[in-house]
XYZ file of N, CA and C in Angstrom:
612
model
N 0.825 -1.208 0.000
C 0.000 0.000 0.000
C 0.863 1.264 0.000
N 1.915 1.264 0.835
C 2.780 2.443 0.903
C 3.443 2.707 -0.438
N 3.872 1.630 -1.113
C 4.536 1.798 -2.410
C 3.560 2.327 -3.456
N 2.299 1.882 -3.400
C 1.297 2.381 -4.345
C 1.030 3.868 -4.112
N 1.034 4.266 -2.848
C 0.791 5.679 -2.550
C 1.917 6.551 -3.089
N 3.153 6.013 -3.100
C 4.288 6.752 -3.664
C 4.128 6.882 -5.168
N 3.833 5.752 -5.809
C 3.722 5.718 -7.268
C 2.644 6.679 -7.770
N 1.509 6.702 -7.068
C 0.356 7.486 -7.539
C 0.207 8.838 -6.842
N 1.116 9.123 -5.897
C 0.989 10.355 -5.095
C -0.417 10.435 -4.503
N -0.851 9.303 -3.938
C -2.231 9.135 -3.476
C -2.346 9.544 -2.008
N -2.786 10.759 -1.753
C -2.888 11.271 -0.388
C -3.958 10.536 0.417
N -5.038 10.120 -0.242
C -6.119 9.405 0.454
C -5.637 8.045 0.947
N -4.921 7.319 0.086
C -4.362 6.029 0.488
C -3.328 6.228 1.592
N -2.541 7.278 1.475
C -1.538 7.577 2.496
C -2.191 7.771 3.864
N -3.335 8.454 3.890
C -4.039 8.680 5.154
C -4.531 7.362 5.756
N -4.985 6.435 4.918
C -5.416 5.117 5.406
C -4.251 4.367 6.049
N -3.079 4.478 5.433
C -1.889 3.811 5.968
C -1.523 4.392 7.332
N -1.587 5.699 7.451
C -1.264 6.354 8.724
C -2.207 5.884 9.828
N -3.499 5.795 9.518
C -4.479 5.339 10.513
C -4.269 3.870 10.877
N -3.879 3.057 9.893
C -3.668 1.623 10.144
C -2.503 1.381 11.097
N -1.568 2.321 11.166
C -0.404 2.145 12.039
C -0.807 2.040 13.501
N -1.868 2.725 13.892
C -2.330 2.645 15.283
C -2.793 1.223 15.617
N -3.447 0.569 14.666
C -3.886 -0.812 14.869
C -2.685 -1.741 15.010
N -1.680 -1.516 14.183
C -0.468 -2.336 14.249
C 0.208 -2.176 15.606
N 0.257 -0.950 16.110
C 0.851 -0.707 17.428
C 0.124 -1.493 18.514
N -1.208 -1.509 18.448
C -2.001 -2.237 19.447
C -1.744 -3.741 19.367
N -1.680 -4.262 18.157
C -1.428 -5.697 17.966
C -0.048 -6.064 18.492
N 0.935 -5.190 18.242
C 2.302 -5.457 18.709
C 2.344 -5.586 20.224
N 1.618 -4.712 20.909
C 1.571 -4.760 22.372
C 0.903 -6.048 22.842
N -0.201 -6.423 22.209
C -0.924 -7.643 22.586
C -0.048 -8.883 22.421
N 0.651 -8.978 21.297
C 1.507 -10.146 21.040
C 2.634 -10.210 22.068
N 3.252 -9.069 22.345
C 4.350 -9.056 23.321
C 3.854 -9.460 24.704
N 2.682 -8.969 25.094
C 2.130 -9.333 26.403
C 1.866 -10.829 26.498
N 1.339 -11.431 25.428
C 1.088 -12.876 25.418
C 2.388 -13.662 25.542
N 3.419 -13.202 24.837
C 4.717 -13.881 24.907
C 5.301 -13.804 26.316
N 5.175 -12.646 26.944
C 5.695 -12.483 28.301
C 4.923 -13.347 29.296
N 3.617 -13.500 29.084
C 2.817 -14.390 29.938
C 3.307 -15.828 29.820
N 3.571 -16.255 28.594
C 4.059 -17.623 28.370
C 5.401 -17.830 29.062
N 6.282 -16.840 28.952
C 7.591 -16.939 29.606
C 7.439 -17.047 31.121
N 6.519 -16.267 31.685
C 6.336 -16.252 33.138
C 5.646 -17.514 33.649
N 4.630 -17.982 32.920
C 3.814 -19.101 33.401
C 4.424 -20.466 33.113
N 5.052 -20.604 31.951
C 5.500 -21.936 31.522
C 7.014 -22.109 31.511
N 7.743 -21.022 31.642
C 9.204 -21.064 31.653
C 9.751 -22.023 30.583
N 9.476 -21.746 29.326
C 9.919 -22.642 28.253
C 11.441 -22.716 28.160
N 11.924 -23.834 27.647
C 13.369 -24.033 27.481
C 13.651 -24.508 26.058
N 14.916 -24.511 25.712
C 15.402 -25.033 24.432
C 14.641 -24.447 23.240
N 14.077 -25.328 22.403
C 13.427 -24.895 21.162
C 12.251 -23.963 21.443
N 11.466 -24.279 22.469
C 10.299 -23.443 22.791
C 10.715 -22.035 23.213
N 11.783 -21.954 24.002
C 12.280 -20.650 24.433
C 12.795 -19.856 23.234
N 13.503 -20.556 22.367
C 14.036 -19.922 21.155
C 12.891 -19.351 20.310
N 11.806 -20.103 20.224
C 10.652 -19.671 19.434
C 10.035 -18.399 20.012
N 9.846 -18.368 21.326
C 9.229 -17.200 21.965
C 10.108 -15.964 21.795
N 11.414 -16.139 21.977
C 12.341 -15.008 21.810
C 12.277 -14.479 20.382
N 12.259 -15.400 19.414
C 12.193 -15.001 18.004
C 10.887 -14.276 17.697
N 9.787 -14.758 18.253
C 8.481 -14.121 18.017
C 8.477 -12.692 18.555
N 9.044 -12.493 19.743
C 9.101 -11.141 20.321
C 9.886 -10.198 19.407
N 11.017 -10.687 18.897
C 11.850 -9.841 18.026
C 11.169 -9.576 16.686
N 10.579 -10.615 16.110
C 9.891 -10.453 14.822
C 8.689 -9.525 14.973
N 7.979 -9.677 16.080
C 6.840 -8.807 16.373
C 7.273 -7.341 16.389
N 8.421 -7.091 17.004
C 8.951 -5.727 17.064
C 9.342 -5.212 15.676
N 9.946 -6.089 14.867
C 10.321 -5.688 13.507
C 9.089 -5.363 12.664
N 8.041 -6.151 12.815
C 6.813 -5.889 12.057
C 6.194 -4.546 12.454
N 6.247 -4.244 13.743
C 5.711 -2.953 14.199
C 6.528 -1.803 13.621
N 7.830 -1.994 13.544
C 8.691 -0.935 12.994
C 8.512 -0.800 11.482
N 8.214 -1.902 10.829
C 7.873 -1.821 9.401
C 6.619 -0.964 9.227
N 5.655 -1.163 10.119
C 4.453 -0.329 10.099
C 4.789 1.141 10.285
N 5.738 1.424 11.181
C 6.166 2.808 11.399
C 6.785 3.402 10.134
N 7.615 2.599 9.457
C 8.258 3.088 8.232
C 7.223 3.327 7.128
N 6.229 2.440 7.043
C 5.152 2.635 6.058
C 4.393 3.928 6.360
N 4.171 4.186 7.648
C 3.511 5.440 8.045
C 4.371 6.642 7.654
N 5.678 6.532 7.865
C 6.587 7.623 7.496
C 6.522 7.913 5.996
N 6.494 6.834 5.197
C 6.376 6.995 3.743
C 5.067 7.709 3.405
N 3.991 7.262 4.045
C 2.673 7.858 3.782
C 2.652 9.345 4.131
N 3.299 9.709 5.229
C 3.353 11.123 5.620
C 4.103 11.953 4.582
N 5.190 11.377 4.030
C 5.945 12.074 2.973
C 5.080 12.227 1.718
N 4.324 11.182 1.407
C 3.467 11.221 0.215
C 2.422 12.325 0.347
N 1.848 12.475 1.539
C 0.846 13.528 1.749
C 1.440 14.911 1.485
N 2.705 15.071 1.810
C 3.367 16.365 1.590
C 3.613 16.605 0.106
N 4.211 15.596 -0.571
C 4.571 15.821 -1.982
C 3.342 15.844 -2.890
N 2.250 15.211 -2.440
C 1.031 15.192 -3.264
C 0.449 16.592 -3.451
N 0.789 17.505 -2.540
C 0.263 18.873 -2.611
C 1.104 19.773 -3.515
N 2.229 19.244 -3.973
C 3.158 20.080 -4.731
C 3.321 19.573 -6.160
N 3.807 20.439 -7.011
C 4.020 20.069 -8.409
C 5.053 18.954 -8.506
N 4.750 17.954 -9.314
C 5.616 16.789 -9.436
C 6.906 17.136 -10.168
N 8.012 16.541 -9.693
C 9.296 16.652 -10.379
C 9.655 15.275 -10.917
N 9.948 15.189 -12.188
C 10.358 13.919 -12.779
C 11.810 13.631 -12.401
N 12.013 12.516 -11.742
C 13.359 12.103 -11.329
C 13.662 10.757 -11.971
N 14.866 10.617 -12.510
C 15.238 9.383 -13.221
C 15.573 8.274 -12.236
N 14.637 8.011 -11.331
C 14.817 6.936 -10.351
C 13.515 6.172 -10.228
N 13.612 4.861 -10.267
C 12.424 4.012 -10.288
C 12.037 3.598 -8.869
N 11.140 4.377 -8.243
C 10.676 4.032 -6.898
C 9.843 2.754 -6.907
N 9.180 2.485 -8.025
C 8.367 1.270 -8.123
C 9.259 0.037 -8.020
N 10.389 0.049 -8.725
C 11.324 -1.078 -8.675
C 11.826 -1.304 -7.257
N 12.220 -0.230 -6.597
C 12.713 -0.353 -5.225
C 11.620 -0.868 -4.302
N 10.416 -0.334 -4.455
C 9.288 -0.761 -3.618
C 8.975 -2.234 -3.819
N 8.963 -2.670 -5.072
C 8.655 -4.071 -5.371
C 9.714 -4.999 -4.786
N 10.975 -4.584 -4.851
C 12.040 -5.417 -4.297
C 11.917 -5.526 -2.782
N 11.595 -4.405 -2.139
C 11.429 -4.407 -0.685
C 10.221 -5.253 -0.285
N 9.111 -5.117 -1.016
C 7.921 -5.921 -0.731
C 8.215 -7.403 -0.918
N 9.004 -7.738 -1.939
C 9.386 -9.129 -2.178
C 10.195 -9.673 -1.005
N 11.119 -8.858 -0.493
C 11.910 -9.278 0.669
C 11.020 -9.558 1.868
N 10.044 -8.679 2.096
C 9.159 -8.857 3.247
C 8.315 -10.119 3.095
N 7.754 -10.327 1.895
C 6.962 -11.544 1.659
C 7.809 -12.794 1.880
N 9.015 -12.784 1.335
C 9.888 -13.954 1.456
C 10.297 -14.207 2.906
N 10.535 -13.138 3.655
C 10.923 -13.324 5.057
C 9.788 -13.962 5.848
N 8.549 -13.556 5.560
C 7.394 -14.135 6.256
C 7.113 -15.553 5.770
N 7.318 -15.800 4.470
C 7.194 -17.170 3.951
C 8.226 -18.077 4.608
N 9.448 -17.567 4.750
C 10.512 -18.347 5.390
C 10.140 -18.681 6.827
N 9.479 -17.742 7.506
C 9.041 -17.973 8.881
C 7.975 -19.054 8.935
N 6.985 -18.960 8.072
C 5.890 -19.936 8.063
C 6.405 -21.334 7.722
N 7.304 -21.401 6.745
C 7.813 -22.693 6.263
C 9.059 -23.158 7.013
N 9.579 -22.304 7.888
C 10.853 -22.579 8.567
C 11.924 -22.935 7.536
N 12.034 -22.096 6.528
C 12.914 -22.338 5.380
C 14.167 -21.474 5.508
N 15.263 -22.117 5.901
C 16.505 -21.395 6.139
C 17.099 -20.840 4.843
N 17.012 -21.599 3.762
C 17.567 -21.140 2.486
C 16.834 -19.897 1.980
N 15.510 -19.888 2.123
C 14.735 -18.719 1.708
C 15.094 -17.513 2.569
N 15.305 -17.752 3.855
C 15.709 -16.669 4.757
C 17.063 -16.096 4.344
N 17.991 -16.961 3.972
C 19.307 -16.502 3.522
C 19.205 -15.708 2.226
N 18.264 -16.107 1.362
C 18.062 -15.364 0.118
C 17.595 -13.939 0.403
N 16.741 -13.785 1.410
C 16.295 -12.447 1.817
C 17.494 -11.610 2.259
N 18.371 -12.220 3.045
C 19.560 -11.511 3.522
C 20.444 -11.067 2.361
N 20.545 -11.910 1.343
C 21.358 -11.573 0.173
C 20.764 -10.394 -0.596
N 19.446 -10.303 -0.620
C 18.775 -9.213 -1.345
C 18.979 -7.850 -0.687
N 19.320 -7.857 0.600
C 19.451 -6.586 1.317
C 20.522 -5.689 0.700
N 21.608 -6.293 0.223
C 22.669 -5.503 -0.410
C 22.168 -4.815 -1.680
N 21.272 -5.486 -2.411
C 20.709 -4.888 -3.628
C 19.905 -3.630 -3.291
N 19.109 -3.722 -2.238
C 18.295 -2.569 -1.835
C 19.189 -1.421 -1.363
N 20.257 -1.754 -0.638
C 21.197 -0.717 -0.206
C 21.793 0.007 -1.410
N 22.136 -0.760 -2.447
C 22.719 -0.173 -3.662
C 21.715 0.741 -4.364
N 20.446 0.323 -4.394
C 19.402 1.143 -5.023
C 19.209 2.443 -4.242
N 19.234 2.338 -2.906
C 19.093 3.548 -2.082
C 20.242 4.516 -2.351
N 21.461 3.996 -2.460
C 22.619 4.850 -2.740
C 22.491 5.518 -4.111
N 21.940 4.770 -5.065
C 21.700 5.337 -6.397
C 20.692 6.487 -6.305
N 19.657 6.285 -5.507
C 18.651 7.341 -5.320
C 19.288 8.588 -4.717
N 20.146 8.388 -3.710
C 20.819 9.522 -3.083
C 21.616 10.313 -4.113
N 22.395 9.603 -4.924
C 23.245 10.268 -5.924
C 22.409 11.052 -6.938
N 21.343 10.421 -7.431
C 20.492 11.078 -8.424
C 19.790 12.309 -7.852
N 19.276 12.153 -6.643
C 18.531 13.258 -6.038
C 19.444 14.429 -5.671
N 20.679 14.131 -5.296
C 21.631 15.212 -5.013
C 21.897 16.029 -6.268
N 21.991 15.342 -7.396
C 22.195 16.044 -8.670
C 21.008 16.963 -8.985
N 19.804 16.427 -8.783
C 18.604 17.222 -9.066
C 18.509 18.411 -8.105
N 18.930 18.206 -6.851
C 18.917 19.304 -5.876
C 19.790 20.466 -6.334
N 20.925 20.137 -6.938
C 21.817 21.184 -7.443
C 21.184 21.927 -8.620
N 20.393 21.191 -9.402
C 19.749 21.790 -10.576
C 18.488 22.573 -10.205
N 17.815 22.117 -9.126
C 16.543 22.740 -8.726
C 16.573 23.092 -7.232
N 17.422 24.030 -6.845
C 17.523 24.370 -5.415
C 16.223 24.930 -4.832
N 15.345 25.418 -5.698
C 14.068 25.955 -5.227
C 13.074 24.858 -4.854
N 13.413 23.594 -5.170
C 12.503 22.470 -4.866
C 13.115 21.517 -3.842
N 13.965 22.051 -2.982
C 14.671 21.204 -2.010
C 13.720 20.414 -1.117
N 12.656 21.055 -0.644
C 11.718 20.376 0.248
C 11.124 19.135 -0.384
N 10.677 19.275 -1.613
C 10.087 18.149 -2.344
C 11.110 17.029 -2.503
N 12.322 17.398 -2.907
C 13.361 16.406 -3.190
C 13.849 15.711 -1.922
N 13.899 16.453 -0.826
C 14.297 15.836 0.445
C 13.275 14.788 0.863
N 12.005 15.049 0.620
C 10.973 14.052 0.935
C 11.140 12.794 0.090
N 11.505 12.953 -1.187
C 11.790 11.783 -2.025
C 12.988 11.010 -1.480
N 13.998 11.751 -1.044
C 15.191 11.134 -0.474
C 14.836 10.314 0.762
N 13.988 10.882 1.609
C 13.586 10.198 2.838
C 12.728 8.970 2.543
N 11.922 9.023 1.490
C 11.126 7.850 1.118
C 12.039 6.677 0.779
N 13.117 6.942 0.037
C 14.058 5.862 -0.291
C 14.705 5.318 0.976
N 14.966 6.197 1.935
C 15.540 5.770 3.214
C 14.547 4.900 3.980
N 13.286 5.284 4.010
C 12.276 4.487 4.718
C 12.127 3.105 4.073
N 12.160 3.050 2.751
C 12.084 1.758 2.055
C 13.279 0.883 2.421
N 14.446 1.496 2.481
C 15.654 0.740 2.838
C 15.558 0.198 4.260
N 14.955 0.969 5.155
C 14.788 0.505 6.537
C 13.803 -0.663 6.609
N 12.761 -0.650 5.786
C 11.849 -1.798 5.739
C 12.612 -3.045 5.309
N 13.496 -2.893 4.323
C 14.322 -4.025 3.881
C 15.201 -4.531 5.023
N 15.731 -3.613 5.826
C 16.545 -4.013 6.978
C 15.728 -4.840 7.967
N 14.492 -4.426 8.214
C 13.644 -5.173 9.150
C 13.256 -6.539 8.572
N 13.039 -6.610 7.260
C 12.774 -7.904 6.622
C 13.977 -8.825 6.793
N 15.173 -8.251 6.688
C 16.401 -9.024 6.899
C 16.489 -9.503 8.345
N 16.114 -8.649 9.284
C 16.101 -9.055 10.695
C 15.184 -10.252 10.911
N 14.010 -10.222 10.281
C 13.067 -11.343 10.395
C 13.699 -12.613 9.836
N 14.353 -12.487 8.688
C 15.013 -13.646 8.072
C 16.100 -14.201 8.988
N 16.848 -13.317 9.633
C 17.900 -13.762 10.554
C 17.303 -14.504 11.748
N 16.133 -14.070 12.205
C 15.473 -14.771 13.304
C 14.990 -16.155 12.870
N 14.589 -16.284 11.604
C 14.202 -17.602 11.083
C 15.402 -18.547 11.127
N 16.565 -18.050 10.721
C 17.784 -18.867 10.770
C 18.080 -19.277 12.211
N 17.901 -18.344 13.136
C 18.099 -18.640 14.557
C 17.123 -19.712 15.031
N 15.872 -19.603 14.592
C 14.862 -20.591 14.971
C 15.207 -21.982 14.461
N 15.610 -22.047 13.196
C 15.841 -23.342 12.549
C 17.150 -23.976 13.005
N 18.199 -23.162 13.086
C 19.531 -23.721 13.324
C 20.071 -23.437 14.720
N 19.372 -22.594 15.474
C 19.826 -22.305 16.827
C 21.095 -21.479 16.877
N 21.377 -20.752 15.799
C 22.603 -19.965 15.726
C 22.267 -18.528 15.336
N 22.869 -17.590 16.047
C 22.685 -16.180 15.709
C 23.612 -15.845 14.555
N 23.028 -15.479 13.416
C 23.815 -15.207 12.206
C 23.589 -13.758 11.802
N 24.563 -12.926 12.130
C 24.482 -11.509 11.766
C 25.865 -11.002 11.377
N 25.891 -9.862 10.735
C 27.122 -9.150 10.406
C 28.105 -10.053 9.646
N 29.336 -10.212 10.176
C 30.342 -11.001 9.473
C 29.929 -12.468 9.359
N 29.290 -12.983 10.395
C 28.869 -14.387 10.363
C 27.836 -14.623 9.271
N 26.989 -13.634 9.030
C 26.001 -13.758 7.963
C 26.689 -13.800 6.609
N 27.681 -12.936 6.403
C 28.418 -12.919 5.135
C 29.120 -14.248 4.903
N 29.697 -14.801 5.957
C 30.372 -16.100 5.847
C 29.381 -17.187 5.467
N 28.205 -17.161 6.097
C 27.176 -18.171 5.813
C 26.680 -18.055 4.376
N 26.492 -16.832 3.895
C 26.045 -16.633 2.514
C 27.080 -17.146 1.527
N 28.352 -16.867 1.800
C 29.419 -17.341 0.913
C 29.549 -18.857 0.961
N 29.391 -19.404 2.162
C 29.525 -20.852 2.332
C 28.468 -21.599 1.531
N 27.261 -21.055 1.531
C 26.158 -21.704 0.818
C 26.000 -21.172 -0.605
N 26.857 -20.209 -0.959
C 26.821 -19.618 -2.300
C 25.422 -19.127 -2.651
N 24.793 -18.455 -1.689
C 23.443 -17.938 -1.892
C 23.504 -16.705 -2.781
N 22.747 -16.719 -3.845
C 22.617 -15.560 -4.712
C 21.183 -15.053 -4.624
N 21.005 -13.739 -4.584
C 19.644 -13.207 -4.473
C 18.788 -13.579 -5.658
N 17.550 -13.997 -5.382
C 16.583 -14.302 -6.434
C 15.516 -13.232 -6.381
N 15.546 -12.307 -7.306
C 14.592 -11.202 -7.319
C 13.295 -11.638 -7.963
N 12.186 -10.983 -7.550
C 10.887 -11.241 -8.170
C 10.296 -9.941 -8.645
């Protein structure tokens, strides 16, 4: 929804996304409270404990994804009121890649699929590269159109919010790996694991 609001400069859709964030916040609190009750009442160990810890972290990442979607929607409401500037950057492509990462991370969670989770992690570098491309392009346009800095800064921030959603999708994928293999795989260890398995990103 957030990506569609960017593509169409849809202020009405953006407002729906902003309102939906309050519901996501409430759900996040409910899930965390249930997890804490389970920890207190049943004192789970081993695999069960690992599952509860992962759910708490994933729950938090999903709530933050909601926050980033709200941030995008707020930017869209601002730029929708102003004259459009054509920028040689494909926000649709970036949005679709980020949405694909999120879908795959949740599929990996449902299926407990470690390879799919690793593929999500591999895609994160692609999104980072796209965000850097957006920064470079928008800086050039800022120099050409200094009178439209506000509009362009909002576009810049939208690319940043999309990149942060990709980061949270990667966090979810890392928790899936932790659930399946019982190993925390982040930073250098994640790079080693990707190289070891020769995982290449599969874009959709």
